[in-house]
Amino acid sequence: MPACEVSAEAIAARLSAVGLTTRVEEHERCTSIEAEVPESLSADSWREVLDAVSEADRFGLLATSLNGRALWAVVAKAVPTAGDAGGPSHQR
């Protein structure tokens, strides 16, 4: 499993441990994690949530009066360097 997926799964596991239901999605350039955040989340749980998403490359909170609060985090996939562009069988 690529490092970005391991990191995203670890973030999702930490959010789940706090009691949030998470969704992990693979995209071309990143892995995203989303979770609905209940109004009743305690201060201690918020600290754990913020500590977990701080491991991501980007994160944020979308709050609306219609849909409540949704937490999101993104872990970027590694971009091959020029030397790796040929793949494993490429000889230099």
PDB file of C-alpha atoms in Angstrom:
ATOM      1  CA  MET A   1       0.000   0.000   0.000  1.00  0.00           C
ATOM      2  CA  PRO A   2       1.469   3.420  -0.937  1.00  0.00           C
ATOM      3  CA  ALA A   3       2.553   5.714   1.897  1.00  0.00           C
ATOM      4  CA  CYS A   4      -0.195   8.248   1.162  1.00  0.00           C
ATOM      5  CA  GLU A   5      -2.862   5.557   1.583  1.00  0.00           C
ATOM      6  CA  VAL A   6      -1.286   4.376   4.838  1.00  0.00           C
ATOM      7  CA  SER A   7      -1.242   7.966   6.120  1.00  0.00           C
ATOM      8  CA  ALA A   8      -4.850   8.583   5.050  1.00  0.00           C
ATOM      9  CA  GLU A   9      -6.015   5.331   6.648  1.00  0.00           C
ATOM     10  CA  ALA A  10      -4.190   6.239   9.874  1.00  0.00           C
ATOM     11  CA  ILE A  11      -5.918   9.636   9.962  1.00  0.00           C
ATOM     12  CA  ALA A  12      -9.296   8.000   9.296  1.00  0.00           C
ATOM     13  CA  ALA A  13      -8.671   5.457  12.076  1.00  0.00           C
ATOM     14  CA  ARG A  14      -7.858   8.215  14.564  1.00  0.00           C
ATOM     15  CA  LEU A  15     -11.016  10.117  13.600  1.00  0.00           C
ATOM     16  CA  SER A  16     -13.056   6.921  13.946  1.00  0.00           C
ATOM     17  CA  ALA A  17     -11.556   6.344  17.403  1.00  0.00           C
ATOM     18  CA  VAL A  18     -13.014   9.718  18.432  1.00  0.00           C
ATOM     19  CA  GLY A  19     -16.412   8.519  17.230  1.00  0.00           C
ATOM     20  CA  LEU A  20     -16.603  10.152  13.797  1.00  0.00           C
ATOM     21  CA  THR A  21     -17.798   8.221  10.761  1.00  0.00           C
ATOM     22  CA  THR A  22     -15.238   8.663   8.002  1.00  0.00           C
ATOM     23  CA  ARG A  23     -15.176   8.277   4.230  1.00  0.00           C
ATOM     24  CA  VAL A  24     -11.857   7.694   2.462  1.00  0.00           C
ATOM     25  CA  GLU A  25     -11.696   8.234  -1.297  1.00  0.00           C
ATOM     26  CA  GLU A  26      -8.873   7.702  -3.759  1.00  0.00           C
ATOM     27  CA  HIS A  27      -8.303  10.360  -6.404  1.00  0.00           C
ATOM     28  CA  GLU A  28      -5.684  10.729  -9.126  1.00  0.00           C
ATOM     29  CA  ARG A  29      -3.393  13.000  -7.103  1.00  0.00           C
ATOM     30  CA  CYS A  30      -4.554  12.520  -3.526  1.00  0.00           C
ATOM     31  CA  THR A  31      -6.477  10.494  -0.977  1.00  0.00           C
ATOM     32  CA  SER A  32      -9.261  12.389   0.789  1.00  0.00           C
ATOM     33  CA  ILE A  33     -10.857  11.799   4.169  1.00  0.00           C
ATOM     34  CA  GLU A  34     -14.226  13.284   5.133  1.00  0.00           C
ATOM     35  CA  ALA A  35     -16.225  13.093   8.353  1.00  0.00           C
ATOM     36  CA  GLU A  36     -19.393  14.671   9.691  1.00  0.00           C
ATOM     37  CA  VAL A  37     -18.709  16.474  12.984  1.00  0.00           C
ATOM     38  CA  PRO A  38     -21.555  16.507  15.533  1.00  0.00           C
ATOM     39  CA  GLU A  39     -22.332  19.654  17.520  1.00  0.00           C
ATOM     40  CA  SER A  40     -21.785  17.680  20.729  1.00  0.00           C
ATOM     41  CA  LEU A  41     -18.078  16.920  20.120  1.00  0.00           C
ATOM     42  CA  SER A  42     -16.153  17.546  23.355  1.00  0.00           C
ATOM     43  CA  ALA A  43     -13.094  19.802  23.648  1.00  0.00           C
ATOM     44  CA  ASP A  44     -10.856  16.760  24.243  1.00  0.00           C
ATOM     45  CA  SER A  45     -12.219  15.101  21.118  1.00  0.00           C
ATOM     46  CA  TRP A  46     -11.640  18.301  19.115  1.00  0.00           C
ATOM     47  CA  ARG A  47      -7.996  18.283  20.225  1.00  0.00           C
ATOM     48  CA  GLU A  48      -7.607  14.695  19.017  1.00  0.00           C
ATOM     49  CA  VAL A  49      -9.370  15.516  15.724  1.00  0.00           C
ATOM     50  CA  LEU A  50      -7.078  18.495  15.104  1.00  0.00           C
ATOM     51  CA  ASP A  51      -4.010  16.453  16.008  1.00  0.00           C
ATOM     52  CA  ALA A  52      -5.087  13.714  13.565  1.00  0.00           C
ATOM     53  CA  VAL A  53      -5.767  16.009  10.603  1.00  0.00           C
ATOM     54  CA  SER A  54      -2.547  17.944  11.196  1.00  0.00           C
ATOM     55  CA  GLU A  55      -0.831  14.889   9.652  1.00  0.00           C
ATOM     56  CA  ALA A  56      -2.567  15.630   6.317  1.00  0.00           C
ATOM     57  CA  ASP A  57      -1.211  17.918   3.611  1.00  0.00           C
ATOM     58  CA  ARG A  58      -4.357  20.068   3.775  1.00  0.00           C
ATOM     59  CA  PHE A  59      -7.450  20.055   5.959  1.00  0.00           C
ATOM     60  CA  GLY A  60     -10.461  22.167   6.755  1.00  0.00           C
ATOM     61  CA  LEU A  61     -13.959  22.375   8.177  1.00  0.00           C
ATOM     62  CA  LEU A  62     -17.041  23.238   6.154  1.00  0.00           C
ATOM     63  CA  ALA A  63     -19.925  24.453   8.302  1.00  0.00           C
ATOM     64  CA  THR A  64     -23.357  25.327   6.931  1.00  0.00           C
ATOM     65  CA  SER A  65     -26.748  25.783   8.486  1.00  0.00           C
ATOM     66  CA  LEU A  66     -28.183  23.224   6.035  1.00  0.00           C
ATOM     67  CA  ASN A  67     -25.662  20.386   6.247  1.00  0.00           C
ATOM     68  CA  GLY A  68     -23.998  20.810   9.636  1.00  0.00           C
ATOM     69  CA  ARG A  69     -20.224  20.476   9.873  1.00  0.00           C
ATOM     70  CA  ALA A  70     -18.012  18.400   7.609  1.00  0.00           C
ATOM     71  CA  LEU A  71     -14.318  17.908   8.275  1.00  0.00           C
ATOM     72  CA  TRP A  72     -12.047  17.159   5.322  1.00  0.00           C
ATOM     73  CA  ALA A  73      -8.376  16.262   4.950  1.00  0.00           C
ATOM     74  CA  VAL A  74      -6.211  15.526   1.909  1.00  0.00           C
ATOM     75  CA  VAL A  75      -3.028  13.469   1.662  1.00  0.00           C
ATOM     76  CA  ALA A  76      -1.160  14.088  -1.604  1.00  0.00           C
ATOM     77  CA  LYS A  77       0.158  11.172  -3.602  1.00  0.00           C
ATOM     78  CA  ALA A  78       3.854  11.190  -4.372  1.00  0.00           C
ATOM     79  CA  VAL A  79       4.789  12.595  -7.762  1.00  0.00           C
ATOM     80  CA  PRO A  80       7.519  10.594  -9.508  1.00  0.00           C
ATOM     81  CA  THR A  81      10.822  12.388  -9.816  1.00  0.00           C
ATOM     82  CA  ALA A  82      12.519  12.722 -13.199  1.00  0.00           C
ATOM     83  CA  GLY A  83      14.804   9.792 -12.380  1.00  0.00           C
ATOM     84  CA  ASP A  84      11.824   7.542 -11.552  1.00  0.00           C
ATOM     85  CA  ALA A  85       9.772   8.428 -14.635  1.00  0.00           C
ATOM     86  CA  GLY A  86      10.853   5.295 -16.509  1.00  0.00           C
ATOM     87  CA  GLY A  87       9.459   2.946 -13.882  1.00  0.00           C
ATOM     88  CA  PRO A  88      11.202  -0.001 -12.238  1.00  0.00           C
ATOM     89  CA  SER A  89      12.455  -1.494 -15.505  1.00  0.00           C
ATOM     90  CA  HIS A  90      14.024   1.767 -16.674  1.00  0.00           C
ATOM     91  CA  GLN A  91      17.803   1.510 -16.762  1.00  0.00           C
ATOM     92  CA  ARG A  92      20.058   4.516 -16.455  1.00  0.00           C
TER      93      ARG A  92
END
